[in-house]
Coordinates of C-alpha atoms and ligand atoms in Angstrom, one line a residue:
X825 CA 177.8 -20.5 -241.3
X826 CA 180.9 -19.2 -239.6
X827 CA 181.1 -19.8 -235.9
X828 CA 181.9 -17.2 -233.2
X829 CA 182.2 -17.4 -229.5
X830 CA 183.2 -14.3 -227.7
X831 CA 186.4 -14.8 -225.6
X832 CA 184.7 -13.8 -222.3
X833 CA 186.9 -16.0 -220.1
X834 CA 190.1 -14.6 -221.6
X835 CA 188.9 -11.0 -221.1
X836 CA 188.1 -11.7 -217.4
X837 CA 191.4 -13.5 -216.9
X838 CA 193.2 -10.4 -218.3
X839 CA 191.2 -7.9 -216.3
X840 CA 191.3 -9.8 -213.0
X841 CA 194.5 -11.9 -213.0
X842 CA 196.9 -10.1 -215.3
X843 CA 196.0 -6.4 -214.9
X844 CA 194.2 -6.6 -211.6
X845 CA 191.9 -3.7 -212.4
X846 CA 190.8 -3.6 -208.7
X847 CA 194.2 -1.8 -208.2
X848 CA 192.7 1.2 -209.8
X849 CA 189.6 1.4 -207.6
X850 CA 190.6 5.0 -206.6
X851 CA 189.8 6.2 -210.2
X852 CA 186.2 7.3 -210.8
X853 CA 184.1 4.5 -212.2
X854 CA 186.5 1.7 -211.3
X855 CA 184.9 1.0 -207.9
X856 CA 181.7 0.2 -209.7
X857 CA 183.5 -2.3 -212.0
X858 CA 183.5 -5.2 -209.6
X859 CA 184.4 -8.6 -211.1
X860 CA 180.6 -9.5 -211.0
X861 CA 179.6 -6.3 -212.9
X862 CA 182.4 -6.8 -215.5
X863 CA 181.4 -10.4 -215.9
X864 CA 177.7 -9.6 -216.3
X865 CA 178.4 -6.9 -218.9
X866 CA 180.8 -8.8 -221.1
X867 CA 178.7 -11.9 -220.7
X868 CA 175.6 -10.1 -222.0
X869 CA 177.6 -8.4 -224.8
X870 CA 178.9 -11.9 -225.8
X871 CA 175.3 -13.2 -226.1
X872 CA 174.2 -10.2 -228.2
X873 CA 177.2 -10.5 -230.5
X874 CA 177.0 -14.3 -230.9
X875 CA 173.2 -14.5 -231.3
X876 CA 172.1 -11.3 -233.0
X877 CA 175.1 -9.7 -234.8
X878 CA 177.1 -12.7 -236.0
X879 CA 174.2 -14.2 -238.0
X880 CA 173.7 -10.9 -239.8
X881 CA 177.4 -10.7 -240.9
X882 CA 176.9 -12.5 -244.2
X883 CA 173.5 -10.9 -244.8
X884 CA 175.2 -7.6 -244.6
X885 CA 178.0 -8.7 -246.9
X886 CA 175.7 -10.1 -249.6
X887 CA 173.1 -7.3 -249.6
X888 CA 175.2 -4.3 -248.8
X889 CA 173.6 -0.8 -248.3
X890 CA 171.3 0.6 -250.9
X891 CA 170.8 4.3 -251.8
X892 CA 167.4 5.6 -252.8
X893 CA 166.9 8.3 -255.4
X894 CA 166.1 10.7 -252.6
X895 CA 169.6 10.2 -251.1
X896 CA 168.3 7.9 -248.3
X897 CA 170.3 4.8 -247.5
X898 CA 168.8 1.5 -246.4
X899 CA 171.0 -0.8 -244.4
X900 CA 170.9 -4.6 -244.9
X901 CA 167.9 -6.7 -243.6
X902 CA 168.1 -7.1 -239.9
X903 CA 170.5 -4.2 -239.2
X904 CA 167.7 -1.9 -238.0
X905 CA 166.3 -4.4 -235.5
X906 CA 169.8 -5.3 -234.3
X907 CA 170.6 -1.6 -233.8
X908 CA 167.4 -1.2 -231.8
X909 CA 168.4 -4.0 -229.6
X910 CA 172.0 -2.7 -229.3
X911 CA 170.6 0.7 -228.2
X912 CA 168.3 -0.9 -225.7
X913 CA 171.3 -2.7 -224.3
X914 CA 172.9 0.6 -223.5
X915 CA 176.2 -0.5 -225.0
X916 CA 177.3 2.8 -226.4
X917 CA 177.5 4.5 -223.0
X918 CA 179.5 2.0 -221.0
X919 CA 182.4 4.4 -220.4
X920 CA 180.7 7.7 -221.0
X921 CA 180.4 10.0 -217.9
X922 CA 177.2 9.5 -216.1
X923 CA 176.2 13.1 -216.4
X924 CA 175.8 12.5 -220.2
X925 CA 173.8 9.4 -219.8
X926 CA 176.6 6.8 -219.7
X927 CA 177.6 4.4 -217.0
X928 CA 181.1 5.9 -216.4
X929 CA 182.7 2.4 -216.3
X930 CA 186.4 1.8 -217.4
X931 CA 187.2 2.0 -221.1
X932 CA 188.8 -1.5 -220.9
X933 CA 185.2 -2.9 -220.7
X934 CA 184.2 -0.8 -223.7
X935 CA 187.2 -2.1 -225.7
X936 CA 186.5 -5.7 -224.8
X937 CA 182.9 -5.3 -226.0
X938 CA 184.1 -3.5 -229.1
X939 CA 186.2 -6.5 -230.0
X940 CA 183.2 -8.8 -229.7
X941 CA 181.1 -6.5 -231.8
X942 CA 183.6 -6.4 -234.6
X943 CA 184.4 -10.1 -234.6
X944 CA 180.6 -10.7 -234.9
X945 CA 179.9 -8.1 -237.5
X946 CA 182.5 -5.4 -238.3
X947 CA 180.3 -3.5 -240.7
X948 CA 177.6 -3.1 -238.1
X949 CA 180.2 -2.3 -235.3
X950 CA 181.4 0.7 -237.3
X951 CA 178.0 2.6 -236.9
X952 CA 178.3 2.9 -233.1
X953 CA 182.1 2.9 -233.4
X954 CA 182.1 6.3 -235.2
X955 CA 179.6 7.6 -232.7
X956 CA 182.0 6.8 -229.9
X957 CA 184.7 8.9 -231.5
X958 CA 182.4 11.8 -232.2
X959 CA 181.2 11.7 -228.5
X960 CA 184.9 11.8 -227.4
X961 CA 185.7 14.9 -229.5
X962 CA 182.5 16.8 -228.4
X963 CA 183.2 16.0 -224.7
X964 CA 186.7 17.4 -225.0
X965 CA 186.2 20.3 -227.4
X966 CA 182.5 21.0 -227.6
X967 CA 180.8 24.0 -225.8
X968 CA 178.6 23.3 -222.8
X969 CA 175.6 23.7 -225.1
X970 CA 176.9 21.4 -227.7
X971 CA 177.7 18.7 -225.2
X972 CA 174.2 19.0 -223.6
X973 CA 172.4 19.0 -227.0
X974 CA 174.3 16.2 -228.8
X975 CA 176.1 13.9 -226.4
X976 CA 173.1 12.4 -224.5
X977 CA 171.3 11.6 -227.7
X978 CA 174.4 9.9 -229.1
X979 CA 174.9 8.0 -225.9
X980 CA 171.4 6.8 -226.0
X981 CA 171.9 5.8 -229.7
X982 CA 169.0 7.9 -230.9
X983 CA 171.6 9.8 -233.0
X984 CA 174.8 8.5 -234.5
X985 CA 178.1 10.3 -235.4
X986 CA 180.6 10.5 -238.3
X987 CA 183.9 12.0 -239.1
X988 CA 184.4 14.0 -242.3
X989 CA 188.0 14.6 -243.4
X990 CA 188.6 13.0 -246.7
X991 CA 188.0 14.8 -250.0
X992 CA 188.7 13.6 -253.6
X993 CA 192.1 15.5 -253.7
X994 CA 192.8 15.1 -250.0
X995 CA 193.5 11.9 -248.1
X996 CA 196.6 11.7 -245.9
X997 CA 197.5 15.3 -246.6
X998 CA 194.7 17.2 -244.8
X999 CA 196.3 20.5 -245.6
X1000 CA 194.6 20.1 -249.0
X1001 CA 191.1 20.3 -247.6
X1002 CA 188.9 22.6 -249.7
X1003 CA 185.5 22.4 -247.9
X1004 CA 184.6 26.0 -247.1
X1005 CA 182.9 27.6 -244.1
X1006 CA 181.4 31.1 -244.2
X1007 CA 180.5 32.8 -240.9
X1008 CA 176.8 33.9 -240.6
X1009 CA 175.4 36.8 -238.6
X1010 CA 173.9 34.4 -236.0
X1011 CA 177.3 32.8 -235.2
X1012 CA 176.7 29.7 -237.2
X1013 CA 178.6 28.8 -240.5
X1014 CA 177.6 27.8 -244.0
X1015 CA 179.5 24.7 -245.0
X1016 CA 180.1 23.9 -248.7
X1017 CA 182.1 21.1 -250.2
X1018 CA 182.3 17.4 -250.9
X1019 CA 183.6 14.8 -248.6
X1020 CA 184.2 11.2 -249.8
X1021 CA 184.5 7.8 -248.2
X1022 CA 182.4 8.8 -245.2
X1023 CA 181.6 5.8 -243.1
X1024 CA 178.0 5.7 -241.8
X1025 CA 177.5 9.0 -243.6
X1026 CA 173.8 8.1 -244.2
X1027 CA 171.7 5.2 -243.0
X1028 CA 168.3 4.3 -241.6
X1029 CA 169.4 3.2 -238.1
X1030 CA 168.9 6.4 -236.2
X1031 CA 166.7 9.5 -236.4
X1032 CA 169.7 11.9 -236.8
X1033 CA 173.3 11.9 -237.8
X1034 CA 175.8 14.2 -236.3
X1035 CA 178.6 15.0 -238.7
X1036 CA 181.9 16.3 -237.4
X1037 CA 183.4 18.1 -240.4
X1038 CA 186.9 19.7 -241.1
X1039 CA 186.6 22.8 -243.2
X1040 CA 188.4 26.0 -243.9
X1041 CA 186.9 29.3 -242.9
X1042 CA 187.0 32.0 -245.6
X1043 CA 190.3 33.8 -245.3
X1044 CA 191.9 31.1 -243.1
X1045 CA 195.6 30.2 -243.7
X1046 CA 196.5 27.5 -246.2
X1047 CA 197.4 24.0 -245.0
X1048 CA 196.4 22.3 -241.8
X1049 CA 196.9 25.6 -239.8
X1050 CA 193.7 26.9 -241.4
X1051 CA 191.4 24.0 -240.6
X1052 CA 188.4 24.3 -238.2
X1053 CA 186.1 21.6 -236.9
X1054 CA 182.3 21.9 -237.2
X1055 CA 179.3 20.0 -235.9
X1056 CA 176.9 19.7 -238.8
X1057 CA 173.7 17.7 -237.9
X1058 CA 171.7 16.0 -240.7
X1059 CA 168.6 17.4 -239.0
X1060 CA 169.1 20.6 -237.0
X1061 CA 167.9 20.0 -233.5
X1062 CA 165.8 22.5 -231.6
X1063 CA 167.3 23.7 -228.3
X1064 CA 165.1 21.1 -226.4
X1065 CA 166.6 18.3 -228.5
X1066 CA 163.6 17.7 -230.6
X1067 CA 164.2 17.5 -234.4
X1068 CA 163.9 20.6 -236.5
X1069 CA 164.6 21.4 -240.1
X1070 CA 166.5 19.2 -242.5
X1071 CA 170.0 20.5 -243.1
X1072 CA 171.6 20.9 -246.5
X1073 CA 173.8 17.8 -246.3
X1074 CA 173.0 14.7 -248.3
X1075 CA 174.5 11.5 -249.5
X1076 CA 175.4 11.8 -253.2
X1077 CA 176.3 8.1 -253.7
X1078 CA 177.6 5.1 -251.8
X1079 CA 180.9 3.4 -252.8
X1080 CA 181.1 -0.1 -254.1
X1081 CA 184.0 -1.7 -252.2
X1082 CA 186.0 -4.8 -251.4
X1083 CA 184.4 -5.5 -247.9
X1084 CA 182.4 -4.2 -245.0
X1085 CA 179.4 -4.0 -247.4
X1086 CA 177.0 -3.6 -244.5
X1087 CA 178.5 -0.2 -243.7
X1088 CA 177.5 2.7 -245.9
X1089 CA 180.7 4.5 -247.3
X1090 CA 179.2 7.7 -248.6
X1091 CA 180.0 10.7 -250.7
X1092 CA 178.6 13.5 -248.6
X1093 CA 177.6 16.8 -250.3
X1094 CA 177.5 19.9 -248.1
X1095 CA 175.4 22.4 -250.0
X1096 CA 175.5 25.4 -247.7
X1097 CA 174.7 23.3 -244.7
X1098 CA 174.5 25.0 -241.3
X1099 CA 177.3 24.1 -238.9
X1100 CA 178.7 25.3 -235.6
X1101 CA 182.3 25.7 -234.6
X1102 CA 183.7 23.1 -232.2
X1103 CA 187.0 24.3 -230.7
X1104 CA 188.5 27.7 -231.6
X1105 CA 188.8 28.8 -235.3
X1106 CA 191.8 27.2 -237.0
X1107 CA 192.3 24.6 -234.2
X1108 CA 190.2 22.0 -236.0
X1109 CA 192.8 19.5 -236.6
X1110 CA 193.9 19.4 -233.0
X1111 CA 190.2 18.8 -232.0
X1112 CA 189.7 16.2 -234.7
X1113 CA 192.7 14.4 -233.3
X1114 CA 190.7 13.4 -230.2
X1115 CA 188.3 11.6 -232.5
X1116 CA 191.1 10.2 -234.7
X1117 CA 193.1 8.8 -231.8
X1118 CA 189.9 7.2 -230.3
X1119 CA 189.1 5.8 -233.8
X1120 CA 192.7 4.6 -234.3
X1121 CA 192.6 2.4 -231.2
X1122 CA 189.1 1.2 -232.2
X1123 CA 190.5 0.3 -235.7
X1124 CA 193.4 -1.6 -234.1
X1125 CA 190.8 -3.6 -232.1
X1126 CA 189.1 -4.4 -235.4
X1127 CA 192.3 -6.0 -236.6
X1128 CA 192.4 -8.2 -233.5
X1129 CA 188.6 -8.9 -233.8
X1130 CA 188.9 -10.3 -237.3
X1131 CA 192.0 -12.3 -236.5
X1132 CA 190.1 -13.9 -233.6
X1133 CA 187.0 -14.8 -235.5
X1134 CA 189.1 -16.1 -238.4
X1135 CA 191.1 -18.2 -235.9
X1136 CA 188.1 -19.7 -234.3
X1137 CA 186.8 -20.9 -237.7
X1138 CA 190.1 -22.2 -238.8
X1139 CA 190.6 -24.1 -235.6
X1140 CA 187.3 -25.8 -235.9
X1141 CA 187.9 -26.7 -239.5
X1142 CA 191.3 -28.1 -238.7
X1143 CA 189.8 -30.4 -236.1
X1144 CA 187.1 -31.7 -238.6
X1145 CA 188.7 -31.8 -242.0
X1146 CA 190.2 -35.2 -242.8
X1147 CA 193.3 -35.2 -245.1
X1148 CA 196.5 -37.3 -245.0
X1149 CA 198.0 -39.0 -242.1
X1150 CA 200.1 -37.6 -239.2
X1151 CA 203.9 -37.7 -240.0
X1152 CA 204.4 -39.8 -236.9
X1153 CA 201.9 -42.4 -238.0
X1154 CA 198.1 -42.8 -238.2
X1155 CA 196.5 -40.9 -235.4
X1156 CA 192.8 -41.9 -236.0
X1157 CA 192.7 -45.5 -237.2
X1158 CA 188.9 -45.5 -237.3
X1159 CA 188.9 -42.6 -239.8
X1160 CA 189.7 -42.7 -243.5
X1161 CA 192.3 -39.9 -242.8
X1162 CA 193.5 -37.9 -239.9
X1163 CA 192.1 -34.4 -239.2
X1164 CA 194.5 -31.8 -240.6
X1165 CA 195.1 -30.5 -237.0
X1166 CA 197.7 -33.3 -236.8
X1167 CA 199.9 -31.6 -239.4
X1168 CA 202.7 -29.4 -237.9
X1169 CA 202.3 -26.8 -240.7
X1170 CA 198.6 -26.4 -240.0
X1171 CA 199.4 -26.1 -236.3
X1172 CA 202.1 -23.5 -237.1
X1173 CA 199.4 -21.5 -238.8
X1174 CA 197.0 -21.8 -235.9
X1175 CA 199.5 -21.1 -233.2
X1176 CA 200.8 -18.0 -235.0
X1177 CA 197.3 -16.5 -235.0
X1178 CA 196.5 -17.6 -231.4
X1179 CA 199.8 -16.2 -230.1
X1180 CA 199.0 -12.9 -231.6
X1181 CA 195.4 -12.7 -230.5
X1182 CA 195.9 -13.4 -226.8
X1183 CA 198.8 -10.9 -226.5
X1184 CA 197.1 -8.3 -228.7
X1185 CA 194.0 -8.4 -226.5
X1186 CA 196.2 -7.8 -223.5
X1187 CA 197.9 -4.9 -225.2
X1188 CA 194.5 -3.3 -225.9
X1189 CA 193.2 -3.7 -222.4
X1190 CA 196.5 -2.5 -220.9
X1191 CA 196.4 0.6 -223.0
X1192 CA 192.7 1.1 -222.3
X1193 CA 193.5 1.2 -218.6
X1194 CA 196.1 3.8 -219.3
X1195 CA 193.5 5.8 -221.2
X1196 CA 191.3 5.8 -218.0
X1197 CA 194.3 6.9 -215.9
X1198 CA 195.0 9.6 -218.4
X1199 CA 191.5 10.9 -218.2
X1200 CA 190.4 10.1 -214.6
X1201 CA 193.5 10.2 -212.3
X1202 CA 193.9 13.1 -209.9
X1203 CA 197.7 12.9 -210.0
X1204 CA 199.2 15.1 -212.7
X1205 CA 202.2 12.8 -212.9
X1206 CA 200.1 9.7 -213.4
X1207 CA 198.0 11.4 -216.0
X1208 CA 201.0 12.6 -217.9
X1209 CA 202.7 9.2 -217.9
X1210 CA 199.5 7.5 -219.1
X1211 CA 199.0 10.1 -221.8
X1212 CA 202.5 9.5 -223.0
X1213 CA 201.8 5.8 -223.1
X1214 CA 198.7 6.4 -225.2
X1215 CA 200.4 8.7 -227.6
X1216 CA 203.2 6.2 -228.2
X1217 CA 201.1 3.0 -228.3
X1218 CA 198.3 4.3 -230.5
X1219 CA 200.1 4.1 -233.8
X1220 CA 201.6 0.7 -232.8
X1221 CA 198.2 -0.7 -231.9
X1222 CA 196.6 0.7 -235.1
X1223 CA 199.4 -0.3 -237.4
X1224 CA 200.6 -3.6 -236.0
X1225 CA 197.2 -5.1 -235.0
X1226 CA 195.6 -4.3 -238.4
X1227 CA 198.6 -5.5 -240.5
X1228 CA 198.8 -8.7 -238.5
X1229 CA 195.0 -9.0 -238.3
X1230 CA 194.8 -9.1 -242.1
X1231 CA 197.8 -11.5 -242.4
X1232 CA 196.1 -13.8 -239.8
X1233 CA 192.8 -13.7 -241.7
X1234 CA 194.7 -14.9 -244.8
X1235 CA 196.6 -17.5 -242.8
X1236 CA 193.3 -18.8 -241.4
X1237 CA 191.8 -18.8 -244.9
X1238 CA 194.8 -21.0 -245.9
X1239 CA 193.9 -23.6 -243.3
X1240 CA 190.7 -24.1 -245.3
X1241 CA 192.5 -24.7 -248.6
X1242 CA 190.2 -24.1 -251.6
X1243 CA 187.2 -24.1 -249.2
X1244 CA 188.6 -20.8 -247.8
X1245 CA 188.6 -19.2 -251.2
X1246 CA 185.1 -19.9 -252.2
X1247 CA 182.3 -18.0 -250.6
X1248 CA 180.3 -20.8 -248.9
X1249 CA 182.2 -21.0 -245.6
X1250 CA 182.6 -17.3 -245.1
X1251 CA 186.4 -17.1 -244.7
X1252 CA 186.9 -14.9 -247.8
X1253 CA 184.6 -12.3 -246.2
X1254 CA 186.9 -12.1 -243.2
X1255 CA 189.9 -11.5 -245.5
X1256 CA 188.1 -8.8 -247.4
X1257 CA 186.8 -7.1 -244.2
X1258 CA 190.2 -7.3 -242.5
X1259 CA 191.8 -5.3 -245.4
X1260 CA 190.3 -1.9 -244.7
X1261 CA 191.6 -1.3 -241.1
X1262 CA 195.1 -1.2 -242.6
X1263 CA 194.1 1.7 -244.7
X1264 CA 191.6 4.1 -243.0
X1265 CA 192.3 6.2 -240.0
X1266 CA 195.6 7.0 -241.5
X1267 CA 197.2 4.3 -243.7
X1268 CA 199.6 2.1 -241.8
X1269 CA 202.6 3.6 -243.4
X1270 CA 201.5 6.9 -241.9
X1271 CA 201.1 5.3 -238.5
X1272 CA 204.7 4.2 -238.7
X1273 CA 205.9 7.7 -239.6
X1274 CA 203.8 9.1 -236.8
X1275 CA 205.6 6.7 -234.4
X1276 CA 209.1 7.4 -235.7
X1277 CA 208.8 11.0 -236.8
X1278 CA 206.7 12.4 -234.0
X1279 CA 206.2 10.1 -231.1
X1280 CA 209.8 9.0 -230.5
X1281 CA 211.3 12.5 -230.1
X1282 CA 208.3 14.1 -228.4
X1283 CA 209.1 15.8 -225.1
X1284 CA 212.7 14.7 -225.4
X1285 CA 211.8 11.1 -225.8
X1286 CA 210.0 10.9 -222.5
X1287 CA 207.3 8.4 -223.6
X1288 CA 209.7 5.9 -225.3
X1289 CA 212.2 6.2 -222.4
X1290 CA 209.3 5.3 -219.9
X1291 CA 208.4 2.3 -222.1
X1292 CA 212.0 1.1 -222.2
X1293 CA 212.3 1.6 -218.4
X1294 CA 209.1 -0.3 -217.7
X1295 CA 210.1 -3.3 -219.9
X1296 CA 213.7 -3.2 -218.8
X1297 CA 212.6 -3.0 -215.2
X1298 CA 210.5 -6.1 -215.6
X1299 CA 213.3 -8.0 -217.3
X1300 CA 215.7 -7.2 -214.5
X1301 CA 213.2 -8.1 -211.8
X1302 CA 212.2 -11.4 -213.3
X1303 CA 215.5 -12.6 -214.8
X1304 CA 215.8 -15.2 -212.1
X1305 CA 212.1 -16.0 -211.8
X1306 CA 211.8 -19.7 -212.8
X1307 CA 208.2 -19.1 -213.9
X1308 CA 209.0 -16.7 -216.7
X1309 CA 212.8 -16.9 -217.2
X1310 CA 212.5 -18.8 -220.5
X1311 CA 210.3 -15.9 -221.8
X1312 CA 212.3 -13.0 -220.2
X1313 CA 215.5 -13.9 -221.9
X1314 CA 214.2 -13.6 -225.5
X1315 CA 212.2 -10.5 -224.5
X1316 CA 215.5 -8.9 -223.2
X1317 CA 217.1 -9.7 -226.6
X1318 CA 214.2 -8.2 -228.5
X1319 CA 214.2 -5.1 -226.3
X1320 CA 217.9 -4.7 -227.0
X1321 CA 217.1 -4.7 -230.7
X1322 CA 214.4 -2.1 -230.3
X1323 CA 216.9 0.0 -228.3
X1324 CA 219.5 -0.4 -231.0
X1325 CA 217.0 0.6 -233.7
X1326 CA 216.0 3.7 -231.8
X1327 CA 219.6 4.7 -231.4
X1328 CA 220.2 4.1 -235.1
X1329 CA 217.5 6.5 -236.0
X1330 CA 218.9 9.1 -233.6
X1331 CA 222.3 8.8 -235.3
X1332 CA 221.2 8.3 -238.9
X1333 CA 217.8 9.9 -239.5
X1334 CA 218.1 13.5 -238.4
X1335 CA 220.5 14.4 -241.2
X1336 CA 218.9 12.0 -243.6
X1337 CA 215.1 11.8 -243.1
X1338 CA 214.7 9.1 -245.8
X1339 CA 216.5 6.7 -243.4
X1340 CA 213.6 7.2 -240.9
X1341 CA 211.0 6.9 -243.7
X1342 CA 212.5 3.7 -245.1
X1343 CA 212.7 2.1 -241.7
X1344 CA 209.5 3.3 -240.1
X1345 CA 207.3 0.3 -240.9
X1346 CA 209.9 -2.1 -239.6
X1347 CA 210.4 -0.1 -236.5
X1348 CA 206.6 -0.1 -235.8
X1349 CA 206.5 -3.9 -236.1
X1350 CA 209.7 -4.3 -234.1
X1351 CA 208.0 -2.1 -231.4
X1352 CA 204.8 -4.1 -231.7
X1353 CA 206.6 -7.4 -231.2
X1354 CA 208.4 -6.2 -228.1
X1355 CA 205.1 -4.9 -226.7
X1356 CA 203.4 -8.2 -227.4
X1357 CA 206.3 -10.1 -225.9
X1358 CA 206.0 -8.1 -222.8
X1359 CA 202.3 -8.9 -222.6
X1360 CA 203.2 -12.6 -222.9
X1361 CA 205.4 -12.4 -219.9
X1362 CA 202.7 -10.8 -217.9
X1363 CA 200.1 -13.3 -219.1
X1364 CA 202.5 -16.3 -218.4
X1365 CA 203.2 -15.1 -214.9
X1366 CA 199.5 -15.0 -214.1
X1367 CA 198.9 -18.3 -215.8
X1368 CA 201.7 -20.0 -213.9
X1369 CA 200.1 -18.9 -210.7
X1370 CA 196.7 -20.3 -211.6
X1371 CA 197.9 -23.5 -213.4
X1372 CA 197.5 -25.9 -210.5
X1373 CA 193.9 -24.9 -209.9
X1374 CA 192.8 -25.0 -213.5
X1375 CA 191.5 -28.3 -214.6
X1376 CA 190.4 -26.9 -218.0
X1377 CA 194.1 -26.8 -219.3
X1378 CA 193.6 -23.2 -220.4
X1379 CA 196.4 -21.9 -218.2
X1380 CA 198.8 -24.6 -219.5
X1381 CA 197.8 -23.6 -223.0
X1382 CA 198.8 -20.0 -222.2
X1383 CA 202.3 -21.1 -221.2
X1384 CA 202.7 -23.2 -224.3
X1385 CA 201.5 -20.3 -226.5
X1386 CA 203.8 -17.9 -224.7
X1387 CA 206.7 -20.2 -225.6
X1388 CA 205.6 -20.4 -229.2
X1389 CA 205.5 -16.6 -229.4
X1390 CA 209.0 -16.3 -228.0
X1391 CA 210.5 -19.1 -230.1
X1392 CA 208.7 -18.4 -233.4
X1393 CA 207.5 -14.8 -233.6
X1394 CA 209.8 -12.7 -231.5
X1395 CA 212.9 -13.6 -233.6
X1396 CA 211.4 -11.5 -236.4
X1397 CA 212.7 -8.5 -234.5
X1398 CA 216.2 -9.4 -235.8
X1399 CA 215.1 -9.1 -239.4
X1400 CA 213.3 -5.8 -238.7
X1401 CA 216.5 -4.4 -237.1
X1402 CA 218.6 -5.5 -240.0
X1403 CA 216.3 -3.9 -242.5
X1404 CA 216.2 -0.6 -240.5
X1405 CA 220.0 -0.5 -240.3
X1406 CA 220.3 -1.0 -244.1
X1407 CA 219.0 2.6 -244.4
X1408 CA 217.3 4.2 -247.3
X1409 CA 220.0 3.5 -249.9
X1410 CA 218.5 0.8 -252.1
X1411 CA 214.9 2.0 -251.3
X1412 CA 215.6 5.5 -252.8
X1413 CA 218.2 4.9 -255.5
X1414 CA 216.1 4.2 -258.5
X1415 CA 214.8 7.3 -260.3
X1416 CA 210.9 7.7 -260.3
X1417 CA 210.7 7.0 -264.0
X1418 CA 212.2 3.5 -263.5
X1419 CA 209.1 2.4 -261.5
Ligands
FAD992 C1 185.9 2.0 -246.6 C2 186.5 3.3 -246.3 C3 186.0 4.1 -245.2 C4 186.5 5.3 -244.9 N1 185.9 6.1 -243.9 C5 186.3 7.4 -243.7 C6 185.6 8.2 -242.8 O1 184.6 7.8 -242.1 N2 185.9 9.5 -242.8 C7 187.0 10.0 -243.5 O2 187.3 11.2 -243.4 N3 187.7 9.2 -244.3 C8 187.4 7.9 -244.4 N4 188.1 7.1 -245.3 C9 189.2 7.6 -246.0 C10 190.6 7.1 -245.4 O3 190.8 7.5 -244.2 C11 191.6 7.4 -246.5 O4 191.4 6.6 -247.6 C12 193.0 7.2 -245.9 O5 193.3 8.1 -244.9 C13 194.1 7.4 -247.0 O6 193.9 8.5 -247.8 P1 193.9 8.3 -249.4 O7 193.0 7.1 -249.7 O8 193.6 9.6 -250.1 O9 195.3 7.8 -249.8 P2 196.6 8.8 -250.1 O10 196.7 9.8 -249.0 O11 196.5 9.2 -251.5 O12 197.8 7.7 -249.8 C14 198.1 6.7 -250.8 C15 199.3 5.9 -250.2 O13 200.4 6.8 -250.1 C16 201.0 6.7 -248.8 N5 201.4 8.1 -248.4 C17 200.7 9.3 -248.6 N6 201.4 10.3 -248.1 C18 202.5 9.8 -247.6 C19 203.7 10.3 -246.9 N7 203.7 11.6 -246.6 N8 204.7 9.5 -246.5 C20 204.6 8.2 -246.8 N9 203.5 7.6 -247.4 C21 202.5 8.4 -247.8 C22 199.8 6.2 -247.9 O14 200.3 5.5 -246.8 C23 199.0 5.3 -248.8 O15 199.6 4.0 -248.8 C24 187.6 5.8 -245.6 C25 188.2 5.1 -246.6 C26 187.6 3.9 -247.0 C27 188.2 3.1 -248.1

């Protein structure tokens, strides 16, 4: 069975020594997040994920979800009991405001726990993951009654949530949505249409499912300007929260798919179901974006999570598997062959994944702290700056962490040779599961376009300018600092390339938008590498300070890994820049019929 040990120490190191979350004690909820409390929460989450969820990962993969003739869906053996324990643990509400039944603690803690959950069992993690997004959307856009009726039940885990956008003819282009809403005399709406690919659309884990549905009110404008958001419960609750009548929404079928078999991906039929408007008419997409942004960060975390668990298994295998001898001569004379960890190419693979994981975790926690500042700070200026950061970094985290998460799962599988390809050791499941985060919540090509087409120019480039200023400021301040100088120099070069690419778009993409489209994915990855490089500088500075007092060697390992990243991964930025600057010419030249 695959191994998994949650990276608790790394999370605590990042929170306490790299980001010093105690600096934010003036924000609501942060004063309660003392190092002891954080340690207790992530420690308990680690145990739950390692002992309860991880052993169910393969069960879920093999059994999948089953739909009964009555439209009910049964989750794999063990999922119900695990969900009961998950709910008992109160994990959903870690960062939800206390007035809605949560603990109000920093989002960084929730994201750390989310990583553990998805490493242990991504299919399971998606059930509460979607609930998180639905809670966020209701808290921002729901009426007071909707918040009071739905949110506490979702925080307690009694009810779960879903997001319903996709239809057969409508994926990326939400303007094509056909699901209809007709206003009723009592102020509710009748919802009719078919949604496909709805994660956790039906299941047996919770008593009720709260669907957030994008639909078009009769007579509304065409395109995305005519979309409204509705809350459509599977069972209509009475005003006191008890369960009332069954609503006219049902699961028509569940998809057979490549991975995440333990999560039910449903066709949902809305046959005149009763729904209630969330946010004003025709402002549905804006409201759904709260859920989508939350979900995009969550999906980015899933990329990291699968990269981490794949790495842990590959590292263990490389220490055990005996093949060949070290190039420098026999390393283990008492053994018939050396373990493959002696081979530079195997180490290259492991170091590549490790150098991504540790910096990606930092990037997620850094951005999570910004999310708290954006929502909790009393200073307008700080809130705006943090919100800018979130807007800019969300497509980068979603796109880069999931692209590289999948690539790393494949690289880890490669360390197993043929034993990674067969089912027995579980590596091929990680590869299959890691594939979907690149696609849903907006395929990664769309994340890249969002970054280049919307986020760069937004508010006169305020967000990207702030990012450049922060990294440039760090580079200047630390150029002579012996502890990080060898890292700062390559970071400065990579930042220069990012700057050059940004200028190139400004000069070459306005008149020729295909230049932006053809370079967008490279730009997103160039941006991601710079952000990860910056994280490595922050990590290395903290590790340097703690190295002398660290007998475990973990801090020294951080410094070596930081160097690896700068020497072996950051130079990719040059290739990204060259591709961007080549423009759309060869990409667009062939006529469609030649493909
Ligand atoms: C397992 C699974 C779970 C899912 N869960 C949910 C869920 O819970 N709720 C929900 O609503 N949906 C869900 N989805 C749907 C998912 O979000 C969509 O599949 C995804 O957004 C892409 O839409 P599509 O599949 O129709 O692809 P299309 O929109 O047809 O896109 C196909 C390709 O074309 C590219 N493309 C499209 N338009 C452009 C453009 N303008 N510029 C450049 N490239 C473009 C895309 O990047 C993509 O690579 C799920 C899907 C799967 C497979």
